[in-house]
Amino acid sequence: MASAVIPKVKDPTTRPSRGRFGPYGGRYVPETLMAALEELEQHYAQAKRDRRFQQRLDDLLRTYAGRPTPMFFARRLARELGGAKIYLKREDLLHTGAHKINNCLGQVLLVERMGKHRVIAETGAGQHGVATATVCALFGFECVVYMGTEDMRRQELNVFRMRLLGAEVRGVDSGSRTLKDAINEAMRDWVTNVRTTHYLLGSVLGPHPYPTMVRDFHKVTGREARAQILRAEGKLPKAIIACVGGGSNSIGIFHEFIKDKRVELIGVEACGRGERLGEHAARFCGGSPGVLQGTYSYVLQDEAGQISTTHSISAGLDYPSIGPEHAWLKDTGRAQYVAASDEEALDACTLLARTEGIIPALESAHAVAELVKRAPKLKKSDAVIVNISGRGDKDIGILRESLKLD
């Protein structure tokens, strides 16, 4: 998986070819999974044209998940930072506590459509695992969630929630015992049980059609945000800021604004505790193009092409690759990607809690950390949207260990 020369990429407002975002994306999997991926692609293409499917999904998003989520004007935070008006897109108010439920509801309807009865998933921070267990309970499907044992330790609350919902949580004790290793085990399971099992992948990663399909199920965030900011301000925002692990919450809110080139799209990766390989999870700060777990994108790897270990205080950002559409947006310059450290995320979490009474997930706190740097430099007439992709209940144990509060 050595570094590769990056081919010239077309403008990101043009439609990507099937399964590709410029040179990124594709389908790099064992032959045994090709039929399942083609079946999924076919059923999803049909579902997009099926009004009944779309109506059922819209109804579930509204009556079960709690959409639309509000956009909140963070008056005290804006006053504290100075500069721009600050709006928070409150995905943390969704059922299960994060944006992940959007994609899980869409995919579980596809599982029903395909006539399968067993669902597997991977999870890092646990929010996707909880959302998967939730929709499987709702539809009566068997559910197995793979999770690295290090993430299980960090996210004990979400492990209990998954089990309470009826899911089997299988700990993964290989490698770094985090998200990458959980995906490896889920892929092995899928290869073995492909006829009866659907892999409910949780981010805009993996082989085609997952990056496109998962993005489409999350586009509702951006559609709502666009309408809400136009009602509030009468104009589009100066910038949209979101954290980026695999990249589902960020691509979900970015996508509706890609053609609006005056709107800055800012993704925030995890800078962790240092700049050396293995101390962070910032793929655009030290990564290079390569293939990992079914797709071609930026990957944190050493000179020999071996996948690097990663670190982030937030389990949901602790992954060595990034969604291929983000790689495409980065190379074309349509989106900017920066990084926030563990310490900056903790400070931002505390700031938001004490100015607005909102405790964000540590993943979302990375986006708030970038807001802290940018907002004071903007005009008072500028508006910035920050996607609060999840709430911080799951991180209370980490926060308690990391913060010394009087």
Coordinates of C-alpha atoms in Angstrom, one line a residue:
M1 CA 0.0 0.0 0.0
A2 CA 2.8 2.4 -0.9
S3 CA 2.2 6.0 -1.8
A4 CA 0.6 6.7 -5.2
V5 CA 0.8 9.5 -7.7
I6 CA -2.6 11.4 -7.5
P7 CA -4.2 11.7 -10.9
K8 CA -5.7 15.1 -11.9
V9 CA -9.2 15.4 -10.4
K10 CA -12.2 17.1 -12.0
D11 CA -14.2 19.9 -10.4
P12 CA -16.2 18.6 -7.4
T13 CA -19.4 20.1 -8.7
T14 CA -19.4 17.7 -11.6
R15 CA -21.0 14.3 -11.1
P16 CA -18.6 11.5 -10.2
S17 CA -18.4 8.4 -12.2
R18 CA -19.9 5.2 -10.9
G19 CA -18.3 4.4 -7.5
R20 CA -15.6 7.0 -8.0
F21 CA -14.9 10.5 -6.7
G22 CA -12.1 11.5 -9.1
P23 CA -9.5 8.8 -8.6
Y24 CA -10.9 7.8 -5.2
G25 CA -13.4 5.2 -4.2
G26 CA -13.9 2.0 -6.1
R27 CA -14.5 -1.6 -5.0
Y28 CA -11.5 -3.5 -3.7
V29 CA -13.0 -6.6 -2.0
P30 CA -12.8 -10.5 -2.3
E31 CA -14.7 -12.0 -5.1
T32 CA -17.1 -13.6 -2.6
L33 CA -18.5 -10.1 -1.7
M34 CA -18.9 -8.8 -5.3
A35 CA -22.4 -10.4 -5.7
A36 CA -23.6 -8.9 -2.4
L37 CA -22.3 -5.5 -3.3
E38 CA -23.9 -5.6 -6.7
E39 CA -27.2 -6.8 -5.1
L40 CA -27.0 -3.9 -2.6
E41 CA -26.3 -1.4 -5.4
Q42 CA -29.2 -2.7 -7.4
H43 CA -31.7 -2.5 -4.5
Y44 CA -30.5 0.9 -3.5
A45 CA -30.9 2.2 -7.1
Q46 CA -34.4 0.9 -7.2
A47 CA -35.2 2.3 -3.7
K48 CA -34.1 5.8 -4.8
R49 CA -36.8 5.7 -7.5
D50 CA -39.4 4.1 -5.2
R51 CA -41.7 6.7 -3.7
R52 CA -43.0 4.3 -1.1
F53 CA -39.5 3.6 0.1
Q54 CA -38.7 7.3 0.4
Q55 CA -42.0 8.0 2.1
R56 CA -41.4 5.3 4.7
L57 CA -37.9 6.6 5.3
D58 CA -39.1 10.2 5.7
D59 CA -41.8 9.0 8.1
L60 CA -39.3 7.1 10.3
L61 CA -36.9 10.1 10.3
R62 CA -39.7 12.4 11.4
T63 CA -41.7 10.2 13.9
Y64 CA -39.0 7.9 15.2
A65 CA -35.6 9.7 14.8
G66 CA -36.9 13.2 15.6
R67 CA -36.2 15.1 12.4
P68 CA -36.0 17.9 11.6
T69 CA -33.3 18.8 14.1
P70 CA -33.2 22.4 15.2
M71 CA -30.6 25.0 14.3
F72 CA -29.7 26.9 17.5
F73 CA -28.2 30.4 17.6
A74 CA -25.4 30.1 20.2
R75 CA -25.7 33.7 21.5
R76 CA -23.5 33.4 24.6
L77 CA -20.8 31.4 22.8
A78 CA -20.8 34.0 20.0
R79 CA -20.4 36.8 22.5
E80 CA -17.6 34.9 24.3
L81 CA -15.6 34.4 21.1
G82 CA -16.5 37.7 19.3
G83 CA -16.7 37.9 15.5
A84 CA -19.2 35.7 13.6
K85 CA -22.7 34.7 14.5
I86 CA -22.7 31.0 15.5
Y87 CA -25.3 28.5 14.7
L88 CA -25.3 24.9 15.9
K89 CA -27.0 22.1 13.9
R90 CA -28.3 19.9 16.7
E91 CA -27.9 16.4 15.4
D92 CA -27.2 15.4 19.0
L93 CA -30.9 15.7 19.7
L94 CA -31.8 12.8 17.4
H95 CA -32.9 9.5 18.9
T96 CA -29.9 7.5 20.1
G97 CA -27.9 10.7 20.5
A98 CA -26.1 11.2 17.1
H99 CA -26.5 11.5 13.4
K100 CA -25.9 7.8 12.9
I101 CA -29.6 6.9 13.0
N102 CA -30.2 8.6 9.6
N103 CA -28.1 6.1 7.8
C104 CA -29.2 3.1 9.9
L105 CA -32.9 3.7 9.2
G106 CA -32.2 3.9 5.5
Q107 CA -30.1 0.7 5.4
V108 CA -32.5 -1.3 7.6
L109 CA -35.2 -0.6 5.0
L110 CA -32.9 -2.0 2.4
V111 CA -32.3 -5.1 4.5
E112 CA -36.0 -5.7 4.6
R113 CA -36.3 -5.1 0.9
M114 CA -33.5 -7.6 0.2
G115 CA -35.2 -10.2 2.4
K116 CA -32.3 -10.7 4.8
H117 CA -32.6 -11.2 8.5
R118 CA -29.2 -10.8 10.0
V119 CA -27.3 -7.5 10.3
I120 CA -23.7 -6.9 11.3
A121 CA -22.0 -3.6 12.0
E122 CA -18.7 -2.1 13.2
T123 CA -18.5 0.7 15.7
G124 CA -15.8 2.9 17.3
A125 CA -17.4 5.4 19.5
G126 CA -20.4 3.1 19.9
Q127 CA -23.0 5.5 18.4
H128 CA -23.3 3.6 15.1
G129 CA -23.5 0.4 17.1
V130 CA -26.3 1.8 19.2
A131 CA -28.1 3.1 16.2
T132 CA -27.8 -0.3 14.4
A133 CA -29.0 -2.2 17.5
T134 CA -31.9 0.2 17.7
V135 CA -33.1 -0.2 14.1
C136 CA -32.7 -4.0 14.4
A137 CA -34.8 -4.1 17.5
L138 CA -37.4 -2.0 15.7
F139 CA -37.5 -4.4 12.7
G140 CA -36.9 -7.6 14.6
F141 CA -33.6 -8.5 12.9
E142 CA -30.6 -10.4 14.5
C143 CA -27.8 -8.0 15.2
V144 CA -24.1 -8.5 15.8
V145 CA -21.8 -5.5 16.4
Y146 CA -18.0 -5.7 16.3
M147 CA -16.1 -3.3 18.5
G148 CA -12.4 -3.1 19.4
T149 CA -11.8 -3.9 23.1
E150 CA -10.0 -0.6 23.6
D151 CA -13.1 1.2 22.4
M152 CA -15.3 -1.1 24.6
R153 CA -13.3 0.1 27.5
R154 CA -13.7 3.8 26.6
Q155 CA -17.4 3.5 25.7
E156 CA -18.8 1.1 28.4
L157 CA -22.1 3.0 28.4
N158 CA -22.7 2.4 24.7
V159 CA -21.7 -1.3 25.0
F160 CA -24.4 -1.7 27.7
R161 CA -27.0 0.1 25.5
M162 CA -26.3 -2.2 22.6
R163 CA -26.7 -5.3 24.7
L164 CA -29.9 -3.9 26.3
L165 CA -31.3 -3.4 22.8
G166 CA -30.7 -7.1 22.1
A167 CA -27.5 -6.9 20.0
E168 CA -24.5 -9.2 20.5
V169 CA -21.4 -7.2 20.9
R170 CA -18.2 -9.0 19.9
G171 CA -15.0 -7.6 21.2
V172 CA -12.0 -7.4 18.8
D173 CA -8.7 -7.9 20.5
S174 CA -6.3 -7.7 17.5
G175 CA -4.2 -4.8 16.2
S176 CA -4.9 -1.5 17.9
R177 CA -8.3 -2.9 19.2
T178 CA -10.1 0.1 17.7
L179 CA -12.4 0.9 14.7
K180 CA -10.1 -0.4 12.0
D181 CA -9.9 -3.8 13.6
A182 CA -13.6 -3.9 14.2
I183 CA -14.2 -3.3 10.5
N184 CA -11.7 -6.1 9.6
E185 CA -13.7 -8.6 11.7
A186 CA -17.1 -7.4 10.3
M187 CA -15.8 -7.9 6.8
R188 CA -14.7 -11.5 7.7
D189 CA -18.1 -12.2 9.1
W190 CA -19.7 -10.9 6.0
V191 CA -17.6 -13.0 3.7
T192 CA -18.6 -16.1 5.7
N193 CA -22.4 -15.3 5.9
V194 CA -23.0 -13.2 2.8
R195 CA -26.2 -14.9 1.7
T196 CA -28.1 -14.2 4.9
T197 CA -26.3 -11.1 6.3
H198 CA -26.2 -7.4 5.5
Y199 CA -23.2 -5.4 6.6
L200 CA -24.6 -2.1 7.9
L201 CA -21.5 0.0 7.4
G202 CA -21.5 3.2 9.5
S203 CA -19.6 5.8 7.5
V204 CA -18.8 7.0 4.0
L205 CA -16.1 4.4 3.7
G206 CA -15.7 0.9 2.2
P207 CA -16.4 -0.4 -1.3
H208 CA -19.0 1.1 -3.7
P209 CA -21.9 1.7 -3.1
Y210 CA -21.4 2.5 0.6
P211 CA -19.7 5.9 0.3
T212 CA -22.4 7.2 -2.0
M213 CA -25.3 5.5 -0.3
V214 CA -24.3 6.5 3.3
R215 CA -23.8 10.1 2.1
D216 CA -27.3 10.1 0.5
F217 CA -28.9 8.9 3.8
H218 CA -27.2 11.8 5.6
K219 CA -27.9 14.6 3.1
V220 CA -31.0 15.4 5.0
T221 CA -28.8 17.3 7.5
G222 CA -27.5 19.7 4.8
R223 CA -31.0 20.1 3.3
E224 CA -32.4 21.2 6.6
A225 CA -29.4 23.4 7.5
R226 CA -29.7 25.3 4.2
A227 CA -33.4 26.0 4.7
Q228 CA -32.9 26.9 8.4
I229 CA -30.0 29.4 7.8
L230 CA -31.8 31.1 5.0
R231 CA -34.8 31.6 7.3
A232 CA -32.6 32.9 10.1
E233 CA -30.2 35.1 8.2
G234 CA -31.6 35.5 4.7
K235 CA -28.3 34.3 3.2
L236 CA -26.0 31.4 3.1
P237 CA -23.3 31.0 5.8
K238 CA -19.7 32.1 5.6
A239 CA -18.6 28.6 6.6
I240 CA -19.7 25.2 7.8
I241 CA -17.5 23.3 10.2
A242 CA -17.8 19.6 11.1
C243 CA -15.6 16.9 12.5
V244 CA -14.2 14.2 10.2
G245 CA -13.5 10.6 11.2
G246 CA -14.8 8.4 8.3
G247 CA -16.7 11.5 7.4
S248 CA -20.4 10.8 7.4
N249 CA -21.7 13.7 9.5
S250 CA -19.5 16.2 7.6
I251 CA -20.3 15.0 4.1
G252 CA -24.0 15.0 5.1
I253 CA -24.0 18.7 6.0
F254 CA -21.4 19.7 3.3
H255 CA -23.1 18.1 0.3
E256 CA -26.0 20.5 -0.1
F257 CA -23.5 23.4 -0.2
I258 CA -20.8 22.0 -2.5
K259 CA -22.0 24.1 -5.5
D260 CA -22.1 27.3 -3.4
K261 CA -18.4 28.1 -3.7
R262 CA -18.6 31.1 -1.4
V263 CA -19.5 28.8 1.5
E264 CA -16.3 27.5 3.1
L265 CA -16.5 23.8 4.0
I266 CA -14.1 23.0 6.9
G267 CA -13.5 19.4 8.1
V268 CA -11.7 18.9 11.4
E269 CA -9.6 15.8 11.9
A270 CA -8.1 14.5 15.1
C271 CA -4.6 15.8 15.8
G272 CA -4.4 13.6 18.9
R273 CA -1.4 14.2 21.1
G274 CA 1.4 14.8 18.6
E275 CA 2.6 15.0 15.0
R276 CA 4.4 11.7 14.7
L277 CA 2.8 8.8 12.9
G278 CA 0.8 6.8 15.5
E279 CA 0.0 9.8 17.7
H280 CA -2.8 11.2 15.7
A281 CA -5.6 10.4 13.2
A282 CA -5.2 13.3 10.7
R283 CA -5.1 11.6 7.3
F284 CA -4.4 14.8 5.4
C285 CA -1.5 15.6 7.7
G286 CA 0.9 12.7 7.0
G287 CA -1.3 10.3 5.0
S288 CA -1.0 9.2 1.4
P289 CA -3.3 7.6 -1.1
G290 CA -3.8 3.8 -0.7
V291 CA -6.4 1.1 -0.5
L292 CA -7.9 0.1 2.9
Q293 CA -10.9 -2.0 3.6
G294 CA -12.4 -1.8 0.2
T295 CA -11.8 1.7 -1.0
Y296 CA -9.0 4.0 -2.4
S297 CA -8.5 7.1 -0.3
Y298 CA -5.9 8.8 2.0
V299 CA -4.4 6.4 4.5
L300 CA -2.0 6.8 7.4
Q301 CA 0.7 4.4 6.5
D302 CA 4.5 4.1 6.9
E303 CA 7.1 4.1 4.1
A304 CA 6.6 0.3 3.6
G305 CA 2.9 0.7 3.2
Q306 CA 2.0 -0.8 6.5
I307 CA -1.1 0.8 8.1
S308 CA -0.2 3.0 11.0
T309 CA -1.7 2.9 14.5
T310 CA -3.7 6.0 15.3
H311 CA -4.7 8.0 18.4
S312 CA -7.5 10.3 19.3
I313 CA -9.3 11.0 22.6
S314 CA -12.5 10.5 20.6
A315 CA -13.0 6.9 19.5
G316 CA -15.1 8.0 16.5
L317 CA -12.2 9.9 14.9
D318 CA -9.6 7.2 15.6
Y319 CA -9.4 5.7 12.1
P320 CA -6.4 5.6 9.6
S321 CA -8.4 6.4 6.5
I322 CA -11.1 8.8 5.3
G323 CA -14.1 8.7 3.0
P324 CA -13.1 8.9 -0.7
E325 CA -15.4 11.9 -1.3
H326 CA -13.5 13.9 1.3
A327 CA -10.2 13.0 -0.5
W328 CA -11.7 14.3 -3.7
L329 CA -13.0 17.5 -2.0
K330 CA -9.6 18.1 -0.5
D331 CA -7.6 17.6 -3.7
T332 CA -9.8 19.9 -5.7
G333 CA -9.7 22.5 -2.9
R334 CA -13.4 22.7 -2.5
A335 CA -13.1 21.8 1.2
Q336 CA -10.4 22.6 3.8
Y337 CA -9.2 20.1 6.3
V338 CA -7.6 21.1 9.5
A339 CA -6.9 19.2 12.8
A340 CA -7.6 19.8 16.5
S341 CA -5.6 18.2 19.3
D342 CA -7.0 16.2 22.3
E343 CA -6.4 19.2 24.5
E344 CA -8.2 21.6 22.2
A345 CA -11.2 19.3 21.9
L346 CA -11.4 19.1 25.7
D347 CA -11.2 22.8 26.1
A348 CA -13.9 23.3 23.4
C349 CA -16.2 20.8 25.1
T350 CA -15.9 22.7 28.4
L351 CA -16.5 26.0 26.7
L352 CA -19.7 24.9 24.9
A353 CA -21.0 23.3 28.1
R354 CA -20.4 26.4 30.2
T355 CA -21.7 29.0 27.6
E356 CA -24.7 27.2 26.1
G357 CA -25.4 24.2 28.4
I358 CA -24.6 21.7 25.6
I359 CA -22.1 18.9 26.2
P360 CA -21.0 17.7 22.8
A361 CA -19.5 14.4 21.9
L362 CA -15.8 14.6 21.9
E363 CA -15.9 14.1 18.1
S364 CA -18.1 17.2 17.7
A365 CA -15.9 19.1 20.2
H366 CA -13.1 19.0 17.5
A367 CA -15.3 21.1 15.2
V368 CA -16.0 23.5 18.1
A369 CA -12.3 23.8 18.6
E370 CA -11.8 25.0 15.1
L371 CA -14.7 27.4 15.6
V372 CA -12.8 28.9 18.6
K373 CA -9.9 29.7 16.3
R374 CA -11.9 31.1 13.4
A375 CA -14.9 32.9 14.7
P376 CA -13.0 35.9 16.2
K377 CA -11.4 36.6 12.8
L378 CA -14.7 36.9 11.0
K379 CA -17.1 39.8 10.6
K380 CA -20.1 40.2 12.9
S381 CA -22.3 39.9 9.9
D382 CA -20.9 36.5 9.0
A383 CA -22.7 33.3 10.0
V384 CA -21.0 30.0 10.8
I385 CA -22.7 26.7 11.2
V386 CA -21.1 24.0 13.4
N387 CA -22.5 20.5 13.1
I388 CA -22.9 19.0 16.6
S389 CA -23.1 15.5 15.4
G390 CA -23.5 13.8 18.7
R391 CA -24.0 14.4 22.4
G392 CA -21.4 13.9 25.1
D393 CA -23.3 11.4 27.4
K394 CA -21.1 8.5 26.0
D395 CA -17.9 10.5 26.9
I396 CA -18.6 11.3 30.5
G397 CA -16.1 8.7 31.7
I398 CA -13.3 10.1 29.5
L399 CA -14.2 13.7 30.5
R400 CA -14.1 12.8 34.1
E401 CA -10.7 11.2 33.8
S402 CA -9.3 14.0 31.6
L403 CA -10.6 17.2 33.2
K404 CA -9.8 18.4 36.7
L405 CA -13.0 20.2 37.7
D406 CA -13.3 22.1 40.9

